[in-house]
Coordinates of C-alpha atoms in Angstrom, one line a residue:
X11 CA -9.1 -21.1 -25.0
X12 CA -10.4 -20.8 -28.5
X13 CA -7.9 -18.6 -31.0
X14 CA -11.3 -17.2 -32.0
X15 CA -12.6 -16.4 -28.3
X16 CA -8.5 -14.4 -27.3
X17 CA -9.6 -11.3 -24.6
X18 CA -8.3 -8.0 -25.3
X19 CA -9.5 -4.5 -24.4
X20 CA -10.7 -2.3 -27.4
X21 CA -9.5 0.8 -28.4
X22 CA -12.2 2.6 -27.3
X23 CA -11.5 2.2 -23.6
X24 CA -13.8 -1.1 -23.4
X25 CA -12.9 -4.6 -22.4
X26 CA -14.1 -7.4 -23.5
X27 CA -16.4 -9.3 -21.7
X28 CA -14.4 -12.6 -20.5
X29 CA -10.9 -11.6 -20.4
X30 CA -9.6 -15.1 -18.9
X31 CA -7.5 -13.4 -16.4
X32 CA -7.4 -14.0 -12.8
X33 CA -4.9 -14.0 -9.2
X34 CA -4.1 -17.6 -8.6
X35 CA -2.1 -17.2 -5.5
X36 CA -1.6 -14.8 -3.1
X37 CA 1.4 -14.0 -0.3
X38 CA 2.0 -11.7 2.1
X39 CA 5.0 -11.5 4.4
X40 CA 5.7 -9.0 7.2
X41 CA 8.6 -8.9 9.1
X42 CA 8.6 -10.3 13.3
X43 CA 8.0 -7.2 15.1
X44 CA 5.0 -5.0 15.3
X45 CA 5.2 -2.1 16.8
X46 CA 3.6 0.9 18.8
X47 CA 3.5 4.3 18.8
X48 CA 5.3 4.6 21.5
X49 CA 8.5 3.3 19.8
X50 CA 9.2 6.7 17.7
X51 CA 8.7 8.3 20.5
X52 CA 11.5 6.5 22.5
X53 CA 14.1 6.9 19.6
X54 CA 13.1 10.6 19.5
X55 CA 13.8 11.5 22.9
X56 CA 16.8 9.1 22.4
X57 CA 18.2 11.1 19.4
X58 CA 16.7 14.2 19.5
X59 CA 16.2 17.9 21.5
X60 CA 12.4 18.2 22.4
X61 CA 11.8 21.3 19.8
X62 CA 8.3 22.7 18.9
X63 CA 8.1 20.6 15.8
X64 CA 9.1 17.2 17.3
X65 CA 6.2 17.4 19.6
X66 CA 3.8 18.0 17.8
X67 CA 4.7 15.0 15.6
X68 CA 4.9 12.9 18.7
X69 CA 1.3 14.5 18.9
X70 CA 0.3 13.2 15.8
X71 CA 1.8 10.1 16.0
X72 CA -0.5 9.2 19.1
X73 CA -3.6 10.2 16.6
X74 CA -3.4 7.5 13.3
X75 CA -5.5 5.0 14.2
X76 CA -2.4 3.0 14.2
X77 CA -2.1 0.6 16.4
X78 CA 0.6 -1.3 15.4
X79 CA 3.0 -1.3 12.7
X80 CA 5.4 -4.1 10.8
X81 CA 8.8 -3.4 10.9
X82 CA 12.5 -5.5 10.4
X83 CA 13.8 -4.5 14.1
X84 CA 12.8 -3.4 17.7
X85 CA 13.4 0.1 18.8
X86 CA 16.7 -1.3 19.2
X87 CA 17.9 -1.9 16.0
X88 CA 21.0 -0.8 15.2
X89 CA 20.9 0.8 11.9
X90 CA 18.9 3.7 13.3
X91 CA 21.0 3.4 16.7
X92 CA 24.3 5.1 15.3
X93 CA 25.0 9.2 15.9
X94 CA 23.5 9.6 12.7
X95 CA 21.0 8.4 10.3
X96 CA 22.4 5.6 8.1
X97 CA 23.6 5.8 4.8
X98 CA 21.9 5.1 1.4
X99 CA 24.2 2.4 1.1
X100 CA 24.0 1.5 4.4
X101 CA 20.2 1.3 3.8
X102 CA 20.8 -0.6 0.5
X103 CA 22.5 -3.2 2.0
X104 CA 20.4 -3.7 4.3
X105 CA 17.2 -4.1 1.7
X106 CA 19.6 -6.6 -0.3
X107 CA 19.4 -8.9 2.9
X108 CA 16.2 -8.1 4.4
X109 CA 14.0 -6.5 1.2
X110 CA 14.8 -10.1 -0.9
X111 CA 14.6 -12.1 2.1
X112 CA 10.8 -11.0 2.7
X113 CA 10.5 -11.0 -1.0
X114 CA 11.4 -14.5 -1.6
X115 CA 9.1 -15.8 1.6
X116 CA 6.3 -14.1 -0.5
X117 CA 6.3 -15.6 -3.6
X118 CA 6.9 -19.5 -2.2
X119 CA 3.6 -18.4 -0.4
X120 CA 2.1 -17.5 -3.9
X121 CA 3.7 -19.8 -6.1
X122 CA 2.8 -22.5 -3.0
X123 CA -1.0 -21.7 -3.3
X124 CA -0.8 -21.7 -6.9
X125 CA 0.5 -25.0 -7.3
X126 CA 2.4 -24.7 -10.4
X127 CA 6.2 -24.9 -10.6
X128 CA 9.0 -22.0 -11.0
X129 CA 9.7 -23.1 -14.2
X130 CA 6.1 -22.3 -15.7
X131 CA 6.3 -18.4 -14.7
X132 CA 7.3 -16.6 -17.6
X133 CA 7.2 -13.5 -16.3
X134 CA 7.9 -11.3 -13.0
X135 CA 6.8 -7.7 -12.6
X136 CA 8.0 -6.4 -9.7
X137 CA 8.2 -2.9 -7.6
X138 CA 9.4 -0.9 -4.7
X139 CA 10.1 2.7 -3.5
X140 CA 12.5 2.0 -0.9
X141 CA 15.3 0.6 -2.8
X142 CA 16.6 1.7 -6.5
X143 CA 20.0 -0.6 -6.6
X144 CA 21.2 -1.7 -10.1
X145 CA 20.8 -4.6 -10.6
X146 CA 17.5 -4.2 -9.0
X147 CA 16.1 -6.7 -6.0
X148 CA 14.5 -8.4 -8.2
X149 CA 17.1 -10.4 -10.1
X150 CA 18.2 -11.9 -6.3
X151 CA 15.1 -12.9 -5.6
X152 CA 15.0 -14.8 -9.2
X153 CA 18.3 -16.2 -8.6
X154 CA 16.8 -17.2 -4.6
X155 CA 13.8 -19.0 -6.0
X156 CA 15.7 -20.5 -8.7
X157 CA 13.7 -19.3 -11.8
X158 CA 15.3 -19.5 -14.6
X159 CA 17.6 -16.1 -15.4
X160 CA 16.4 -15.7 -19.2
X161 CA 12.9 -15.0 -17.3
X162 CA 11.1 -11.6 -18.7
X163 CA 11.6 -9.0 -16.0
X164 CA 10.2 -5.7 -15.3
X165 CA 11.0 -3.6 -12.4
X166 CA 8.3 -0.4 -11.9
X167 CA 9.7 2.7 -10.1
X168 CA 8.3 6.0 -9.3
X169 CA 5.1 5.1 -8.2
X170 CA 5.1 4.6 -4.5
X171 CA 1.8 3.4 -3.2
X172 CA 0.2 2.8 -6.6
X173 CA 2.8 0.8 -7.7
X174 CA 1.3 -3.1 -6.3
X175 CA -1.6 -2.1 -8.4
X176 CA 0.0 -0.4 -11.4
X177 CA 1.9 -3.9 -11.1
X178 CA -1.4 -5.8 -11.8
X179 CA -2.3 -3.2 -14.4
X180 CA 1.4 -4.4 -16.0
X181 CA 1.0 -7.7 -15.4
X182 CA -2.3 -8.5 -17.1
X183 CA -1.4 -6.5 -20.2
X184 CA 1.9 -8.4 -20.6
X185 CA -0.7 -11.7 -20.1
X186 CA -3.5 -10.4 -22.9
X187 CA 0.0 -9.9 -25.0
X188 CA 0.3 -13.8 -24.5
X189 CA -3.1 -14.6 -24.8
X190 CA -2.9 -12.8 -28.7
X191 CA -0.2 -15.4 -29.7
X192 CA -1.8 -18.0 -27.4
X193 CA 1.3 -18.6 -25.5
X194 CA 0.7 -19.0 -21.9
X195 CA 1.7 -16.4 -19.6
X196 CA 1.9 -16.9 -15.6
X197 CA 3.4 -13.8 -14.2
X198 CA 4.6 -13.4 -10.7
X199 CA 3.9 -10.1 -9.2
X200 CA 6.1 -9.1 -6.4
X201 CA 5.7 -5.5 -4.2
X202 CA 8.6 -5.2 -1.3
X203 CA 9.2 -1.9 1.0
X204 CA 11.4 -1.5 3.5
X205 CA 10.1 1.6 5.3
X206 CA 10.9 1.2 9.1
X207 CA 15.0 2.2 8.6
X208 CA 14.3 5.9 7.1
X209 CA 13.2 7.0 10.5
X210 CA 16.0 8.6 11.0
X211 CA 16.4 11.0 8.6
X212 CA 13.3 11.9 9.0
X213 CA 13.7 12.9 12.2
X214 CA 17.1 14.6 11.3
X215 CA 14.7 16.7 8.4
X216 CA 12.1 17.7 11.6
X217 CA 14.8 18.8 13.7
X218 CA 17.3 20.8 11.8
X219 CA 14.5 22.7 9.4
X220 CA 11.8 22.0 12.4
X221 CA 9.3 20.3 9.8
X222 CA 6.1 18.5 11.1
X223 CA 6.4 15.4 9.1
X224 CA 3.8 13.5 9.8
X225 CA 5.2 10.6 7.5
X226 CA 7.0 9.0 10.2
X227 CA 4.0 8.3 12.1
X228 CA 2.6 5.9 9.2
X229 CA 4.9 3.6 7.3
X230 CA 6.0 0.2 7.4
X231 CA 8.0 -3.1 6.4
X232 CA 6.6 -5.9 3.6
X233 CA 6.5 -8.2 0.8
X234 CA 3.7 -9.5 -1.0
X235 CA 3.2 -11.7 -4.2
X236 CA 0.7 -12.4 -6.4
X237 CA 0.7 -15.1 -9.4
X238 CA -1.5 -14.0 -12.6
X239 CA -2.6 -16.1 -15.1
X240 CA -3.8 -16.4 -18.5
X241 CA -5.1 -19.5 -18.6
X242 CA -3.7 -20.5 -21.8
X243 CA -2.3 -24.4 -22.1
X244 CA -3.5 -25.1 -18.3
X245 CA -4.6 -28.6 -17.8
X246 CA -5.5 -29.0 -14.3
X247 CA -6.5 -24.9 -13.9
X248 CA -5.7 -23.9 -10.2
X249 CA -8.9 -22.3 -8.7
X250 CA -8.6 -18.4 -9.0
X251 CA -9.1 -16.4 -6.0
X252 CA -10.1 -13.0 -8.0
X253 CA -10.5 -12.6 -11.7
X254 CA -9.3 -9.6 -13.3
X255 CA -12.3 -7.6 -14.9
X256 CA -10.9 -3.8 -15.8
X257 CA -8.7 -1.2 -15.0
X258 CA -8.4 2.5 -15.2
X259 CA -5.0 4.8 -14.6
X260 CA -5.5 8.2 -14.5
X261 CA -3.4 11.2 -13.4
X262 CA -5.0 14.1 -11.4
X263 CA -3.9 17.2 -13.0
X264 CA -1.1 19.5 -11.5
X265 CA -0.9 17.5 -8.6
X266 CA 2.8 16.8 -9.1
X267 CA 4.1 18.9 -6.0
X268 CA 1.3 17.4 -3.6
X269 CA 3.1 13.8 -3.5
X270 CA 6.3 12.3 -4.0
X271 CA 9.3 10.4 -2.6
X272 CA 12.4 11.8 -3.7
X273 CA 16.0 11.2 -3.0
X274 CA 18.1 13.0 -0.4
X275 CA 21.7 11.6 1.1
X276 CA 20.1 10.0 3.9
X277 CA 17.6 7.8 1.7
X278 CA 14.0 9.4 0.5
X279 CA 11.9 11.9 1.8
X280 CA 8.1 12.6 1.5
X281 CA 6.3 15.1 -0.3
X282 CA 2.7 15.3 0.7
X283 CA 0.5 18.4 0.9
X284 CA -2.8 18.4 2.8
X285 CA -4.4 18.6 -0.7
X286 CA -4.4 14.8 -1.0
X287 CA -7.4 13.6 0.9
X288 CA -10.0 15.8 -1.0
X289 CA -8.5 15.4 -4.2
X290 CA -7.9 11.7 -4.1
X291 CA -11.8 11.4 -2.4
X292 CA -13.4 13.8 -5.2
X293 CA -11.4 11.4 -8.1
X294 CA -12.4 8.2 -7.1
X295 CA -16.1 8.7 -8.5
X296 CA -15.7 9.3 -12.0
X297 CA -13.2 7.0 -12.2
X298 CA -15.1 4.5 -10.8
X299 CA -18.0 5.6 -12.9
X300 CA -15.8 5.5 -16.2
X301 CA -14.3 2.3 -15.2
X302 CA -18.1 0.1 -14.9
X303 CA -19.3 1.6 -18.0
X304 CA -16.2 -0.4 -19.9
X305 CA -16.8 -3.2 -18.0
X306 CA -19.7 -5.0 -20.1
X307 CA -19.6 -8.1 -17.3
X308 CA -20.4 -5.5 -15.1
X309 CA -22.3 -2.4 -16.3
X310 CA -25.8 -3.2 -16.8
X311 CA -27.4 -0.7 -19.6
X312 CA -31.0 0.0 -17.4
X313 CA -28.9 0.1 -14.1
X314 CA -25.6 0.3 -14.0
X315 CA -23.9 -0.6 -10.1
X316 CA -23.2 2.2 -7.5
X317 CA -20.5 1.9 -5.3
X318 CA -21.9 0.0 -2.5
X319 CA -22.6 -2.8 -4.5
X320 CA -18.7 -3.7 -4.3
X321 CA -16.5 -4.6 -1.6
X322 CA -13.6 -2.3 -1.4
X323 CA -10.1 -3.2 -1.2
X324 CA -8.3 0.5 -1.0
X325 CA -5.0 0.7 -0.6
X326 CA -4.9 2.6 3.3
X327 CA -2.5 5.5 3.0
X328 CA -3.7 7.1 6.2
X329 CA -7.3 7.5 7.9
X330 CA -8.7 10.2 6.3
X331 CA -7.5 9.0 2.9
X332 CA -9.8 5.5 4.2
X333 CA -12.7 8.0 5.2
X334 CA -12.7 10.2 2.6
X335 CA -13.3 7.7 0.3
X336 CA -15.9 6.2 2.7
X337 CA -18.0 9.5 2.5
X338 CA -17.4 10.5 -1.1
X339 CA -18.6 7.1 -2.8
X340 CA -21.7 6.5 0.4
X341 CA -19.7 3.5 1.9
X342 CA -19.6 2.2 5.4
X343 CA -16.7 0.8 7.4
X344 CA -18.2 -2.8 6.1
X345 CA -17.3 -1.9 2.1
X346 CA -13.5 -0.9 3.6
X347 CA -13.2 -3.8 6.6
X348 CA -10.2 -4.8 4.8
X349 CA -8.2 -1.7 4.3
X350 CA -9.1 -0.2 8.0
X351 CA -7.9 -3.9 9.6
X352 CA -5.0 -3.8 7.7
X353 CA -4.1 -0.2 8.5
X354 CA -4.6 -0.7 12.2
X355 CA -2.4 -3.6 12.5
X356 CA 0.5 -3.0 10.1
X357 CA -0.2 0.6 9.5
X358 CA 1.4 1.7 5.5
X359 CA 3.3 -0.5 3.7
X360 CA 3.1 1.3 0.5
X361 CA 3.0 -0.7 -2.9
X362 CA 3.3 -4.2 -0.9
X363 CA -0.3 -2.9 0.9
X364 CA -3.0 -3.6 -1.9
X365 CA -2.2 -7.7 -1.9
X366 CA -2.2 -7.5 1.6
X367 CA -6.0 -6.1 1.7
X368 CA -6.9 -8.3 -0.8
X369 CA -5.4 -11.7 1.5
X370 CA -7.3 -10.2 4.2
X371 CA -10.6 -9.4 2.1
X372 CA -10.8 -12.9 0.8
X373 CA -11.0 -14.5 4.8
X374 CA -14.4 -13.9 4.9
X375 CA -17.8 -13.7 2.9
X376 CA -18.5 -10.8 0.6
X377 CA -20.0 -9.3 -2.1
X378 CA -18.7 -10.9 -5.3
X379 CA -17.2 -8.2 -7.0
X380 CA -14.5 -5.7 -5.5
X381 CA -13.4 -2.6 -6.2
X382 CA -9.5 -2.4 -5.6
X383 CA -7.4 1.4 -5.5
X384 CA -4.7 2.9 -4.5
X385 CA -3.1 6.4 -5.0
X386 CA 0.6 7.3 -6.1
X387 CA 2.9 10.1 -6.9
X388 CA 1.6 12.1 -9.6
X389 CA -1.0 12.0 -8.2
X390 CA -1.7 9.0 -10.3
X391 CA -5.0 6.8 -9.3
X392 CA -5.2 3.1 -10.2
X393 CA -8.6 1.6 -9.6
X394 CA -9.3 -2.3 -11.3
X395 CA -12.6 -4.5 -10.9
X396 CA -11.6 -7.8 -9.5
X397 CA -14.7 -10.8 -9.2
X398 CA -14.3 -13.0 -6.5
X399 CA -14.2 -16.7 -6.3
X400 CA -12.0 -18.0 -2.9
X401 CA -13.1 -17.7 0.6
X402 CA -11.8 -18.5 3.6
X403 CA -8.7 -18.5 5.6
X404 CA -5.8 -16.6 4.5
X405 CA -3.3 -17.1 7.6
X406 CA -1.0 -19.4 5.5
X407 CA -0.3 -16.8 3.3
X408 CA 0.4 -13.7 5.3
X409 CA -1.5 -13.6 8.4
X410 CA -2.9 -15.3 11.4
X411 CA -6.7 -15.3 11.4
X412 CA -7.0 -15.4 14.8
X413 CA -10.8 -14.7 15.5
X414 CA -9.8 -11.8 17.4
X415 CA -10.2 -9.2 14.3
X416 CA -13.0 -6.6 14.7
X417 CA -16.3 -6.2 12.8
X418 CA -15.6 -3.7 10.3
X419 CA -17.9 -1.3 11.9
X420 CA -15.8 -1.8 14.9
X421 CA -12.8 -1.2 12.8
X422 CA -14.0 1.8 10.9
X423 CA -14.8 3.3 14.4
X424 CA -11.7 2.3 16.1
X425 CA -10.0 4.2 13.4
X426 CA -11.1 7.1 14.0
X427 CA -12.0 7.0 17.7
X428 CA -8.2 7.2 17.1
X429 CA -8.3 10.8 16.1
X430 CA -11.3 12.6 17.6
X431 CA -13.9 11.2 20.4
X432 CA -17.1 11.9 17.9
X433 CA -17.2 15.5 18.9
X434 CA -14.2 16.8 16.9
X435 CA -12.8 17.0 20.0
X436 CA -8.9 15.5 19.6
X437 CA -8.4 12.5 22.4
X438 CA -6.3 9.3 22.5
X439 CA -7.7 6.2 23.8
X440 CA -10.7 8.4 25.4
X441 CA -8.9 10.8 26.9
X442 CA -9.3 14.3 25.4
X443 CA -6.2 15.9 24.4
X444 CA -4.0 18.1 27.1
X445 CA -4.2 21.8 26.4
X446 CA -0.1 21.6 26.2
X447 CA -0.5 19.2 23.7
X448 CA -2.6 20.7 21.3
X449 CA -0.6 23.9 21.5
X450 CA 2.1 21.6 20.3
X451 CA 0.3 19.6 17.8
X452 CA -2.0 22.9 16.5
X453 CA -0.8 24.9 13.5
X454 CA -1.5 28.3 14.0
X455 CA -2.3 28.8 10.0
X456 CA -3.8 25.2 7.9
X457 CA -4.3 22.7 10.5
X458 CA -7.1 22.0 12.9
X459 CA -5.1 20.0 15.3
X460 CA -3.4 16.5 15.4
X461 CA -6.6 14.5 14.8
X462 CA -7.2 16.7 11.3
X463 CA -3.3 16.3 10.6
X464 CA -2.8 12.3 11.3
X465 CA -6.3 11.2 10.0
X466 CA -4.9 13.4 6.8
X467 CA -1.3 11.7 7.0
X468 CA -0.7 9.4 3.9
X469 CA 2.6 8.5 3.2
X470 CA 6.6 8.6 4.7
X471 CA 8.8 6.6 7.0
X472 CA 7.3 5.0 9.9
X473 CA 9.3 3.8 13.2
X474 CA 8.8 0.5 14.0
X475 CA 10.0 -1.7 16.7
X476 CA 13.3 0.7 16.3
X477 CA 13.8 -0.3 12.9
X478 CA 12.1 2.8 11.3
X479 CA 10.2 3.2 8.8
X480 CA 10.9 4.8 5.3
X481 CA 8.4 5.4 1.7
X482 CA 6.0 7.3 0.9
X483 CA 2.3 6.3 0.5
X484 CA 2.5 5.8 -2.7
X485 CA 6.0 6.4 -2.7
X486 CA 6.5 10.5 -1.9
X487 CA 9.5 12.5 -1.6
X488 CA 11.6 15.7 0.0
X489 CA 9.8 17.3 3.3
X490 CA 7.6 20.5 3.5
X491 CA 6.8 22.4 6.1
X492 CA 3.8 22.1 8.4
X493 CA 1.3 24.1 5.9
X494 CA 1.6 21.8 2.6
X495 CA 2.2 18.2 4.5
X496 CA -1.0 16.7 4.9

């Protein structure tokens, strides 16, 4: 790079047209089991009395469009076997085995696809909701991968699902701080939850204040890395899979109350009102309007690109978070392909989710340039413009490409044949709804059923294979009842 030609953004919101930024490696690791929806319903009926509010999350839980979800343990797991739900530390020490060990099993895929060597990162941003330990996981997983300690941390909290992509946004602004003094900068990017083992007191919140928390129908275990360079003082440059072009954070105002994760004595619970799908669906346009006007190697001055010019890589907090943004920016399921696949077969894994779209994204051919966003506590919004450049197989890096996935019409539909049979009608697996159930999944006052309530769900623990599940889509907090959860 020429000291004349160094990328920065301006201070009027624009970036310049070749920043020199771009994602080098990519890795995704999920845990061994996948799960059903059937397995929170065996360790409710295990645990728990069968009260008004239990079933109708059971309901609702039949109604995601989940079909399976990635968790540490089977339904047998002990941590969420005891009388009662485990501990914070209990849960701590738990992530400080299984959090790092996924963590560490993500970056060697990264750093592996990159090709460089742990002594040429210089820096490592990393971020979870489900674990806030001092020192944080990050410094084991340095020590595990044998980067040097004197290595330039950061460690992002409070921003749940947002925070893989706020760890980007991080990331390349540390790298255009390199780029200035023309120092290189290779920074690993690492995004771990553990979400399965908070099932517990969740259910413990739905049966003592009789809650319907649809949270613990959604959530679910992973780490996933990322390697961002600057490209300064690279010899043999490793290919990039997506260059970074712009980014946008924005926070939707007086939205604090309508998602969080905050801390109880029995680990984190989820704040999420059933404000969140229209308000995260009706702020994705501007922003994404704002965002290609700063983009000069985008926006075009005669006609600047509407949404369905992109591929879209957003982050799946639950299935009408996925539609809504479908419908609001005139996308079909083919834009999204990523983000429904990914939500069907791991369900939400919070800040780790946005890499693994992305992995999954770049199996196949697509448009060149992608939109990637995700929503957090706040609500905060992060929405970046990524270009393109690898295709192909992904499975050494996170998942098996099997040849069995769906067309992403297929997926899109299978999502939310999920929740209602095309009639509005509620149904699972064709079947329309029993009348008991919907009396147990209806809310008398703001819901229209379990399809409207788990098509709205976004964020909190979700049960897998008996290791529950714990975080909020991008990272929530305490329970509400029934009329402000969405």
């Amino acid at each position: 790079m020429s000291p004349s030609a160094v990328p920065t953004s301006t201070s009027h919101g624009h970036f310049k047209s070749d920043l020199n930024l771009s994602l080098q490696g990519l890795g995704v690791e999920y845990p061994p089991f996948l799960v059903g929806p059937e397995a929170l319903e065996t360790l409710a009926n295990r645990f728990y009395p069968p009260t008004a509010a239990l079933k109708k999350v059971l309901s609702i839980n039949r109604f995601t469009g989940i079909e399976t979800r990635a968790a540490i343990g089977d339904v047998d797991h002990p941590l969420v076997n005891q009388p009662t739900p485990p501990s914070i530390k209990a849960l701590n020490d738990l992530f400080r085995v299984e959090g790092v060990r996924l963590s560490v099993n993500a970056c060697r895929k990264a750093i592996q696809e990159w090709g460089g060597s742990v002594d040429d990162i210089t820096h490592i941003v990393s971020t979870t909701c489900t674990n806030s330990a001092n020192p944080g996981f990050d410094h084991f997983v340095v020590k595990e991968l044998g980067i040097r300690t004197s290595i330039e941390k950061i460690l992002l909290h409070g921003i749940g699902c947002s925070g893989g992509m706020a760890a980007m946004r991080t990331a390349a602004h540390l790298a255009l701080g390199s780029s200035y003094q023309r120092k290189p900068a290779r920074v690993l990017l690492l995004a771990c939850e553990i979400s399965s083992v908070l099932v517990r007191s969740e259910l413990d919140s739905i049966n003592e204040e009789q809650q319907t928390r649809v949270g613990v129908c959604l959530f679910s275990d992973c780490a996933a890395a990322a390697i961002l360079s600057n490209g300064v003082g690279e010899v043999a440059p490793a290919a990039p899979i997506f260059d970074l072009l712009g980014w946008k954070h924005q926070i939707i105002d007086d939205t604090e109350e309508d998602l969080g994760f905050d801390v109880d004595p029995l680990g984190w619970k989820v704040v999420l009102t059933q404000r969140v799908p229209t308000l995260a669906a009706a702020a994705v346009s501007p922003c994404f309007q704002d965002l290609v006007k700063s983009v000069p190697a985008i926006d075009d001055n005669d006609q600047s690109p509407i949404a369905a010019d992109f591929d879209w890589a957003l982050h799946p907090g639950g299935s009408l978070i996925i539609t809504g943004v479908e419908q609001a920016m005139n996308l079909t399921p083919e834009h999204l392909r990523a983000s429904y696949e990914i939500y069907m077969k791991y369900g939400n894994s919070s800040s780790a989710t946005i890499f693994s779209v992305l992995n999954k994204l770049r199996e196949s051919e697509g448009k060149e340039n992608v939109v990637a966003c995700a929503f957090g506590p706040g609500i905060a919004l992060e929405m970046m413009l990524l270009r393109r450049h690898q295709t192909g197989p992904s499975s050494a890096n996170g998942f098996e490409s099997d040849g069995t996935s769906e067309s992403s019409d297929a997926a899109g539909v299978a999502v939310q044949d999920h929740i209602t049979n095309g009639n509005g009608v509620p149904h699972m697996n064709g079947n329309p709804i029993t009348t008991n159930e919907a009396a147990a999944a209806d809310d008398d006052n703001n819901t229209d059923g379990p399809a409207a309530e788990a098509s709205s769900s976004v964020a909190n623990v979700s049960e897998q294979n008996g290791t529950p599940a714990a975080d909020g889509e991008a990272g929530s907090g305490p329970s509400l009842p029934i009329e402000d959860v969405d």
